[in-house]
Coordinates of N, CA and C in Angstrom, one line a residue:
M232 N 104.1 163.1 108.4 CA 102.9 164.0 108.3 C 103.1 164.9 107.1
F233 N 102.0 165.5 106.6 CA 102.1 166.3 105.4 C 101.4 167.6 105.6
Y234 N 102.0 168.7 105.2 CA 101.5 170.0 105.5 C 101.4 170.8 104.1
P235 N 100.1 170.8 103.6 CA 99.9 171.6 102.4 C 99.9 173.1 102.6
C236 N 100.6 173.9 101.8 CA 100.8 175.3 102.1 C 101.1 176.1 100.8
S237 N 101.1 177.4 100.9 CA 101.4 178.2 99.8 C 103.0 178.1 99.6
R238 N 103.4 178.5 98.5 CA 104.9 178.4 98.2 C 105.7 179.2 99.2
W239 N 106.7 178.5 99.7 CA 107.7 179.0 100.7 C 107.1 179.3 102.1
D240 N 105.8 178.8 102.3 CA 105.2 179.1 103.6 C 105.5 177.9 104.5
L241 N 106.7 177.9 105.1 CA 107.1 176.8 106.0 C 106.3 176.9 107.3
P242 N 105.9 175.8 107.9 CA 105.2 175.8 109.2 C 106.1 176.2 110.3
T243 N 105.6 176.9 111.3 CA 106.3 177.3 112.5 C 105.5 177.0 113.7
A244 N 106.1 177.1 114.9 CA 105.3 176.9 116.1 C 104.1 177.8 116.2
E245 N 104.3 179.1 115.7 CA 103.2 180.1 115.8 C 102.1 179.9 114.7
N246 N 102.5 179.4 113.6 CA 101.6 179.3 112.4 C 101.8 178.0 111.8
T247 N 101.0 177.0 112.2 CA 101.2 175.6 111.8 C 100.3 175.2 110.6
G248 N 99.1 175.6 110.6 CA 98.2 175.0 109.6 C 97.8 173.6 110.0
V249 N 97.1 172.9 109.1 CA 96.6 171.6 109.3 C 97.6 170.5 108.7
L250 N 98.0 169.6 109.5 CA 98.8 168.5 109.1 C 98.0 167.2 108.8
F251 N 98.4 166.4 107.8 CA 97.6 165.2 107.5 C 98.5 164.0 107.6
Q252 N 97.9 162.9 107.8 CA 98.6 161.6 108.0 C 99.0 160.9 106.7
N253 N 98.3 161.3 105.6 CA 98.6 160.6 104.4 C 98.7 161.7 103.2
L254 N 99.5 161.3 102.2 CA 99.7 162.3 101.1 C 98.5 162.6 100.3
H255 N 97.6 161.6 100.1 CA 96.4 161.8 99.3 C 95.6 162.9 99.9
D256 N 95.3 162.9 101.2 CA 94.5 163.9 101.8 C 95.1 165.3 101.7
A257 N 96.4 165.4 101.8 CA 97.1 166.7 101.7 C 97.0 167.2 100.2
Q258 N 97.0 166.3 99.3 CA 97.0 166.7 97.8 C 95.6 167.2 97.5
L259 N 94.5 166.8 98.2 CA 93.2 167.2 97.9 C 93.0 168.7 98.0
L260 N 93.8 169.4 98.8 CA 93.7 170.8 99.1 C 94.3 171.7 97.9
M261 N 95.0 171.0 97.0 CA 95.5 171.7 95.8 C 96.3 172.9 96.1
M262 N 97.2 172.8 97.1 CA 98.1 173.9 97.4 C 99.4 173.8 96.5
N263 N 100.2 174.9 96.5 CA 101.4 175.0 95.7 C 102.4 173.9 96.1
Q264 N 102.5 173.6 97.4 CA 103.5 172.7 97.8 C 103.0 171.9 99.0
I265 N 103.6 170.8 99.3 CA 103.3 170.0 100.4 C 104.6 169.7 101.2
I266 N 104.7 170.1 102.4 CA 105.9 169.9 103.2 C 105.8 168.5 103.9
V267 N 106.8 167.7 103.8 CA 106.8 166.4 104.5 C 107.6 166.5 105.8
L268 N 106.9 166.1 106.9 CA 107.5 166.2 108.2 C 107.7 164.8 108.9
D269 N 108.7 164.7 109.6 CA 109.0 163.5 110.4 C 108.1 163.5 111.6
H270 N 107.1 162.6 111.7 CA 106.1 162.7 112.8 C 106.8 162.4 114.1
K271 N 107.9 161.7 114.1 CA 108.5 161.3 115.4 C 109.1 162.6 116.1
M272 N 109.3 163.6 115.3 CA 109.9 164.8 115.9 C 108.8 165.9 116.2
L273 N 107.6 165.5 116.1 CA 106.5 166.5 116.3 C 105.9 166.3 117.7
N274 N 105.8 167.3 118.5 CA 105.2 167.3 119.8 C 103.8 167.8 119.9
D275 N 103.0 167.3 120.8 CA 101.7 167.8 121.1 C 100.8 167.9 119.8
L276 N 100.7 166.7 119.1 CA 99.7 166.7 118.0 C 98.3 166.7 118.5
R277 N 97.5 167.6 118.0 CA 96.1 167.7 118.4 C 95.2 167.5 117.3
P278 N 94.2 166.6 117.4 CA 93.3 166.4 116.2 C 92.5 167.6 115.9
V279 N 92.3 167.9 114.6 CA 91.5 169.0 114.1 C 90.8 168.5 112.9
G280 N 89.5 168.1 113.0 CA 88.8 167.6 111.9 C 89.5 166.3 111.4
T281 N 89.8 166.2 110.1 CA 90.5 165.0 109.6 C 92.0 165.2 109.7
G282 N 92.5 166.3 110.3 CA 94.0 166.5 110.4 C 94.4 166.7 111.8
F283 N 95.6 167.4 111.9 CA 96.2 167.7 113.2 C 96.9 169.0 113.2
H284 N 97.0 169.6 114.4 CA 97.9 170.7 114.6 C 99.0 170.2 115.5
A285 N 100.2 170.8 115.3 CA 101.3 170.4 116.1 C 101.7 171.6 117.0
G286 N 102.1 171.3 118.3 CA 102.5 172.4 119.2 C 103.8 173.1 118.8
S287 N 104.7 172.3 118.2 CA 105.9 172.9 117.7 C 106.5 172.0 116.5
I288 N 107.2 172.7 115.6 CA 107.7 171.9 114.5 C 109.2 172.4 114.3
P289 N 110.1 171.5 114.8 CA 111.6 171.9 114.7 C 112.0 171.9 113.2
S290 N 112.9 172.7 112.9 CA 113.3 172.8 111.5 C 113.8 171.5 110.9
D291 N 114.5 170.7 111.7 CA 115.1 169.5 111.2 C 114.0 168.4 111.1
A292 N 112.7 168.7 111.4 CA 111.6 167.7 111.1 C 111.2 167.8 109.7
V293 N 111.6 168.9 109.0 CA 111.2 169.1 107.6 C 112.1 168.3 106.7
L294 N 111.5 167.4 105.8 CA 112.3 166.4 105.1 C 112.6 166.7 103.6
N295 N 111.7 167.6 103.1 CA 111.8 167.8 101.6 C 112.0 169.3 101.2
F296 N 112.8 170.0 102.0 CA 113.1 171.4 101.7 C 114.6 171.6 101.6
N297 N 114.9 172.8 101.0 CA 116.3 173.2 100.8 C 117.1 172.2 100.0
P298 N 116.9 172.0 98.8 CA 115.8 172.6 98.0 C 114.5 171.8 98.1
Y299 N 113.4 172.5 97.8 CA 112.1 171.8 97.8 C 112.0 170.7 96.8
A300 N 111.4 169.6 97.3 CA 111.2 168.4 96.4 C 109.7 168.0 96.5
T301 N 109.1 167.9 95.4 CA 107.6 167.6 95.4 C 107.4 166.1 95.8
P302 N 106.6 165.9 96.8 CA 106.3 164.5 97.3 C 105.5 163.8 96.3
R303 N 105.8 162.5 96.1 CA 104.9 161.6 95.3 C 104.8 160.3 95.9
E304 N 103.7 159.6 95.7 CA 103.4 158.3 96.3 C 104.1 157.2 95.5
V305 N 104.7 156.3 96.3 CA 105.2 155.0 95.7 C 104.7 153.9 96.5
I306 N 104.1 152.9 95.8 CA 103.6 151.7 96.4 C 104.5 150.5 96.2
A307 N 104.8 149.8 97.3 CA 105.6 148.6 97.2 C 105.1 147.5 98.0
S308 N 105.6 146.3 97.9 CA 105.2 145.2 98.7 C 106.3 144.2 98.9
G309 N 106.3 143.5 100.1 CA 107.4 142.7 100.5 C 106.9 141.6 101.4
G310 N 107.9 140.8 101.8 CA 107.5 139.6 102.6 C 108.3 139.5 103.9
I311 N 107.6 139.1 105.0 CA 108.1 138.6 106.2 C 108.1 137.1 106.1
V312 N 109.3 136.5 105.8 CA 109.3 135.1 105.5 C 109.9 134.3 106.7
H313 N 109.1 133.4 107.2 CA 109.4 132.7 108.4 C 109.8 131.3 108.0
H314 N 110.9 130.8 108.5 CA 111.3 129.4 108.2 C 110.4 128.4 109.0
R315 N 109.9 127.4 108.3 CA 108.9 126.5 108.9 C 109.4 125.7 110.0
V316 N 110.7 125.5 110.0 CA 111.3 124.6 111.0 C 112.0 125.4 112.1
T317 N 112.9 126.3 111.8 CA 113.7 127.0 112.8 C 113.0 128.3 113.3
G318 N 112.0 128.8 112.5 CA 111.4 130.1 112.9 C 112.2 131.3 112.6
H319 N 113.3 131.2 111.9 CA 114.1 132.3 111.5 C 113.4 133.1 110.4
L320 N 113.9 134.4 110.2 CA 113.4 135.2 109.2 C 114.4 135.4 108.0
L321 N 113.8 135.5 106.8 CA 114.6 135.6 105.6 C 115.1 137.1 105.5
C322 N 116.4 137.3 105.3 CA 116.9 138.6 105.1 C 117.8 138.7 103.8
I323 N 118.0 139.9 103.4 CA 118.9 140.1 102.2 C 119.9 141.2 102.6
K324 N 121.0 141.2 101.9 CA 122.0 142.2 102.1 C 122.1 143.0 100.8
R325 N 121.6 144.2 100.8 CA 121.6 145.0 99.6 C 122.4 146.3 99.7
H326 N 123.4 146.4 98.8 CA 124.3 147.6 98.9 C 124.9 147.7 100.3
G327 N 125.3 146.5 100.9 CA 125.9 146.5 102.2 C 125.0 146.7 103.4
V328 N 123.7 146.8 103.2 CA 122.8 147.0 104.3 C 121.8 145.8 104.4
I329 N 121.6 145.3 105.7 CA 120.7 144.3 105.9 C 119.3 144.8 105.7
D330 N 118.5 144.0 104.9 CA 117.1 144.5 104.6 C 116.2 143.3 104.5
L331 N 114.9 143.5 104.2 CA 114.0 142.5 103.9 C 113.5 142.6 102.4
P332 N 113.2 141.5 101.8 CA 112.9 141.5 100.4 C 111.6 142.2 100.1
K333 N 111.7 143.2 99.1 CA 110.5 144.0 98.8 C 110.8 144.7 97.5
G334 N 109.7 145.2 96.9 CA 109.9 146.0 95.6 C 108.6 146.7 95.2
K335 N 108.8 147.5 94.2 CA 107.7 148.4 93.7 C 106.6 147.6 92.9
L336 N 105.4 148.1 93.1 CA 104.3 147.5 92.4 C 104.4 147.8 90.9
D337 N 104.1 146.8 90.0 CA 104.1 147.0 88.6 C 102.7 147.4 88.2
P338 N 102.5 148.1 87.0 CA 101.2 148.5 86.5 C 100.3 147.2 86.3
G339 N 99.1 147.3 86.9 CA 98.1 146.2 86.7 C 98.3 145.1 87.7
E340 N 99.3 145.2 88.5 CA 99.6 144.1 89.5 C 98.9 144.3 90.8
T341 N 98.5 143.2 91.4 CA 97.9 143.3 92.8 C 99.0 143.4 93.8
I342 N 98.7 144.0 94.9 CA 99.8 144.2 96.0 C 100.2 142.8 96.5
A343 N 99.3 141.9 96.6 CA 99.6 140.6 97.1 C 100.5 139.8 96.2
S344 N 100.3 139.9 94.9 CA 101.1 139.2 93.9 C 102.4 139.9 93.7
C345 N 102.5 141.2 94.0 CA 103.8 141.9 93.9 C 104.7 141.4 95.0
A346 N 104.2 141.1 96.2 CA 105.0 140.6 97.3 C 105.7 139.3 96.9
K347 N 104.9 138.4 96.3 CA 105.5 137.1 96.0 C 106.5 137.2 94.8
R348 N 106.1 138.0 93.8 CA 107.0 138.2 92.7 C 108.4 138.8 93.1
E349 N 108.3 139.8 94.0 CA 109.6 140.4 94.4 C 110.4 139.5 95.2
L350 N 109.8 138.7 96.1 CA 110.5 137.7 96.8 C 111.2 136.7 95.9
Q351 N 110.5 136.2 94.9 CA 111.1 135.3 94.0 C 112.3 135.9 93.2
E352 N 112.0 137.1 92.7 CA 113.0 137.8 91.9 C 114.3 138.1 92.7
E353 N 114.1 138.6 93.9 CA 115.3 139.0 94.7 C 116.1 137.9 95.4
T354 N 115.4 136.8 95.7 CA 116.1 135.7 96.4 C 116.2 134.4 95.6
G355 N 115.4 134.2 94.5 CA 115.4 133.0 93.8 C 114.6 131.9 94.4
I356 N 113.9 132.1 95.5 CA 113.1 131.1 96.2 C 111.8 130.8 95.4
T357 N 111.5 129.5 95.3 CA 110.2 129.1 94.7 C 109.3 128.5 95.7
D358 N 110.0 127.9 96.8 CA 109.2 127.3 97.9 C 108.7 128.4 98.8
L359 N 107.5 128.9 98.5 CA 106.9 130.0 99.3 C 105.4 129.7 99.5
T360 N 104.9 129.8 100.7 CA 103.5 129.8 101.1 C 103.1 131.1 101.6
Q361 N 102.2 131.8 100.9 CA 101.8 133.1 101.3 C 100.7 133.2 102.3
G362 N 100.8 134.1 103.2 CA 99.7 134.2 104.2 C 99.0 135.6 104.1
R363 N 98.7 136.1 105.3 CA 97.9 137.4 105.3 C 98.8 138.6 105.3
L364 N 98.1 139.8 105.0 CA 98.8 141.0 105.1 C 99.0 141.3 106.6
L365 N 100.3 141.7 106.9 CA 100.7 141.9 108.3 C 100.6 143.4 108.7
G366 N 100.8 144.3 107.7 CA 100.8 145.7 108.0 C 101.6 146.5 107.0
T367 N 101.8 147.7 107.2 CA 102.6 148.6 106.3 C 103.6 149.4 107.0
T368 N 104.7 149.8 106.2 CA 105.6 150.7 106.7 C 105.7 151.9 105.7
I369 N 106.1 153.0 106.2 CA 106.2 154.2 105.3 C 107.5 154.9 105.6
H370 N 108.2 155.2 104.5 CA 109.5 156.0 104.6 C 109.6 156.8 103.4
G371 N 110.4 157.8 103.5 CA 110.6 158.8 102.4 C 112.1 159.0 102.0
Y372 N 112.3 159.4 100.8 CA 113.7 159.6 100.3 C 113.7 160.5 99.1
R373 N 114.7 161.3 98.9 CA 114.8 162.2 97.7 C 115.2 161.4 96.5
R374 N 114.6 161.7 95.4 CA 115.0 161.2 94.1 C 114.8 162.2 93.0
S375 N 115.9 162.8 92.5 CA 115.9 163.9 91.6 C 115.2 165.1 92.2
N376 N 114.1 165.6 91.6 CA 113.4 166.7 92.1 C 112.1 166.3 92.9
Y377 N 112.1 165.0 93.2 CA 110.9 164.5 94.0 C 111.4 163.9 95.3
F378 N 110.4 163.9 96.2 CA 110.6 163.2 97.5 C 109.6 162.1 97.5
D379 N 110.1 160.9 97.3 CA 109.2 159.7 97.2 C 108.8 159.3 98.6
V380 N 107.5 159.1 98.8 CA 106.9 158.6 100.0 C 106.4 157.2 99.7
K381 N 107.2 156.2 100.2 CA 107.0 154.8 99.9 C 106.2 154.1 101.0
T382 N 105.0 153.6 100.6 CA 104.2 152.7 101.5 C 104.5 151.3 101.0
T383 N 105.0 150.5 102.0 CA 105.3 149.1 101.7 C 104.3 148.2 102.4
F384 N 103.6 147.3 101.7 CA 102.7 146.4 102.3 C 103.4 145.0 102.5
W385 N 103.4 144.6 103.8 CA 104.1 143.4 104.2 C 103.2 142.2 104.4
Y386 N 103.5 141.1 103.7 CA 102.7 139.9 103.8 C 103.6 138.8 104.5
S387 N 102.9 137.9 105.2 CA 103.5 136.8 105.8 C 103.8 135.7 104.8
F388 N 104.9 135.0 104.9 CA 105.2 133.8 104.1 C 105.9 132.8 104.9
T389 N 105.9 131.6 104.5 CA 106.7 130.5 105.1 C 107.5 129.8 104.0
S390 N 108.6 129.2 104.4 CA 109.5 128.5 103.4 C 110.5 127.7 104.2
E391 N 111.0 126.7 103.5 CA 112.1 125.9 104.0 C 113.3 125.9 103.1
A392 N 113.4 127.0 102.2 CA 114.4 127.0 101.2 C 115.8 127.1 101.8
N393 N 116.8 126.4 101.2 CA 118.2 126.5 101.7 C 119.1 126.8 100.6
Q394 N 118.6 127.1 99.4 CA 119.4 127.6 98.3 C 118.8 128.8 97.7
F395 N 119.7 129.8 97.5 CA 119.2 131.1 97.1 C 120.0 131.6 95.8
T396 N 119.3 132.5 95.1 CA 120.0 133.2 94.0 C 119.8 134.7 94.1
P397 N 120.7 135.4 94.8 CA 120.5 136.8 95.0 C 120.5 137.5 93.6
A398 N 119.6 138.5 93.6 CA 119.5 139.4 92.4 C 120.6 140.4 92.3
L399 N 121.8 140.0 91.8 CA 122.9 140.8 91.8 C 122.7 142.1 91.1
S400 N 121.9 142.1 90.0 CA 121.6 143.3 89.2 C 120.9 144.3 90.0
E401 N 120.2 143.9 91.2 CA 119.5 144.9 92.0 C 120.3 145.2 93.3
G402 N 121.6 144.9 93.3 CA 122.4 145.2 94.4 C 122.4 144.3 95.6
I403 N 121.7 143.1 95.4 CA 121.6 142.2 96.5 C 122.8 141.2 96.5
E404 N 123.5 141.3 97.5 CA 124.8 140.5 97.6 C 124.6 139.1 98.2
S405 N 123.6 139.0 99.1 CA 123.4 137.7 99.7 C 122.0 137.5 100.3
V406 N 121.6 136.3 100.5 CA 120.3 136.0 101.1 C 120.5 135.0 102.2
F407 N 119.9 135.1 103.3 CA 120.2 134.2 104.5 C 119.1 134.3 105.5
W408 N 119.1 133.3 106.4 CA 118.1 133.3 107.5 C 118.8 133.8 108.7
L409 N 118.0 134.6 109.5 CA 118.5 135.1 110.8 C 117.5 134.9 111.9
P410 N 117.9 134.6 113.1 CA 116.9 134.6 114.2 C 116.1 135.9 114.3
Y411 N 114.9 135.8 114.8 CA 114.0 137.0 114.8 C 114.7 138.2 115.5
A412 N 115.2 137.9 116.7 CA 115.7 139.0 117.5 C 117.0 139.6 116.9
D413 N 117.8 138.8 116.2 CA 118.9 139.3 115.5 C 118.5 140.1 114.3
T414 N 117.5 139.8 113.7 CA 117.0 140.5 112.5 C 116.6 141.9 113.0
E415 N 115.8 142.0 114.1 CA 115.5 143.3 114.6 C 116.7 144.2 114.9
Q416 N 117.7 143.6 115.4 CA 118.9 144.4 115.8 C 119.8 144.8 114.6
T417 N 119.8 144.0 113.5 CA 120.7 144.2 112.4 C 120.1 144.9 111.2
L418 N 118.8 145.0 111.1 CA 118.2 145.7 109.9 C 118.7 147.1 109.8
G419 N 119.0 147.5 108.6 CA 119.6 148.8 108.4 C 118.6 150.0 108.3
Y420 N 117.3 149.7 108.5 CA 116.3 150.8 108.4 C 115.4 150.7 109.6
A421 N 115.4 151.9 110.3 CA 114.6 151.9 111.6 C 113.1 151.6 111.4
P422 N 112.4 152.0 110.3 CA 111.0 151.7 110.2 C 110.8 150.2 110.2
L423 N 111.7 149.4 109.6 CA 111.6 148.0 109.5 C 111.8 147.3 110.9
S424 N 112.8 147.8 111.6 CA 113.1 147.3 112.9 C 111.9 147.6 113.9
D425 N 111.3 148.8 113.8 CA 110.2 149.1 114.6 C 109.0 148.2 114.2
F426 N 108.8 147.9 112.9 CA 107.7 147.1 112.5 C 107.8 145.7 113.0
L427 N 109.0 145.1 113.0 CA 109.2 143.8 113.5 C 108.9 143.7 115.0
K428 N 109.3 144.8 115.7 CA 109.1 144.8 117.2 C 107.6 144.9 117.4
D429 N 106.8 145.6 116.6 CA 105.4 145.6 116.7 C 104.7 144.3 116.4
L430 N 105.4 143.5 115.6 CA 104.8 142.2 115.2 C 105.2 141.1 116.2
R431 N 105.9 141.4 117.3 CA 106.3 140.3 118.2 C 105.1 139.5 118.7
S432 N 104.0 140.1 118.9 CA 102.8 139.4 119.5 C 102.2 138.4 118.4
V433 N 102.6 138.6 117.2 CA 102.0 137.8 116.1 C 102.9 136.8 115.6
I434 N 104.2 137.2 115.3 CA 105.2 136.2 114.8 C 106.1 135.9 116.0
K435 N 106.1 134.6 116.4 CA 106.9 134.1 117.5 C 107.9 133.1 117.0
E436 N 109.2 133.3 117.2 CA 110.2 132.4 116.7 C 110.1 131.1 117.5
S437 N 109.8 130.0 116.8 CA 109.6 128.7 117.4 C 109.7 127.7 116.4
P438 N 110.3 126.5 116.7 CA 110.3 125.4 115.7 C 109.0 124.6 115.6
K439 N 108.0 125.0 116.5 CA 106.7 124.3 116.5 C 105.9 124.7 115.3
N440 N 105.5 123.7 114.6 CA 104.7 124.0 113.4 C 103.4 124.7 113.7
S441 N 102.8 124.4 114.8 CA 101.5 125.1 115.1 C 101.7 126.6 115.2
Q442 N 102.8 127.1 115.7 CA 103.0 128.5 115.8 C 103.4 129.1 114.5
I443 N 104.2 128.3 113.7 CA 104.6 128.8 112.4 C 103.4 129.0 111.5
E444 N 102.5 128.0 111.6 CA 101.3 128.1 110.7 C 100.3 129.2 111.1
S445 N 100.5 129.7 112.4 CA 99.6 130.8 112.8 C 99.8 132.0 111.9
L446 N 101.0 132.1 111.3 CA 101.2 133.2 110.4 C 100.2 133.3 109.3
Q447 N 99.8 132.1 108.8 CA 98.9 132.1 107.6 C 97.5 132.5 108.0
S448 N 97.1 132.3 109.2 CA 95.7 132.7 109.6 C 95.5 134.0 110.3
F449 N 96.7 134.7 110.5 CA 96.6 136.0 111.2 C 95.8 137.0 110.3

């Protein structure tokens, strides 16, 4: 959630102001700063026009303070790659953490083409059939004096690749297939694990081609 406010005006349980679900809406108010809040730590969110009020805001829900870091939007795209035969998911190990292939959007690039390019660059796979957009994840992290709010668009893909070329220059140590349930448990980032759990009703691990192909029509 995003809280536009005057400088150093941190939200409290008594004086909350309006919270927004996306950074763009918060930026429209042209305030001195925008506080980024972990929505999972907010209780009793109540709709107010296009925003929300929160019943209480714990101090550790504030993500970009002490020192303050200006939030900025980052757009990325990646792939949920399903093996056509085994039904396993394609994973990477980057800087020692299990992850899914993804990367930032280049200028003038479409989000869909970004997903395929990043997959090819990070894994070396050329055998890729791209399907529909499955959804998005959002997470934030500090970078210098900014707090990057990254929205990643996830597309479905299928492949039968068995040879990979990890992008070592990007910190990718290995590329491999994992069973769906194992991927949920071993991913190093909670937003991705939660996203896969939400996709259970769409992506079902099965060697049957009819179910694998359903990824392309979702």
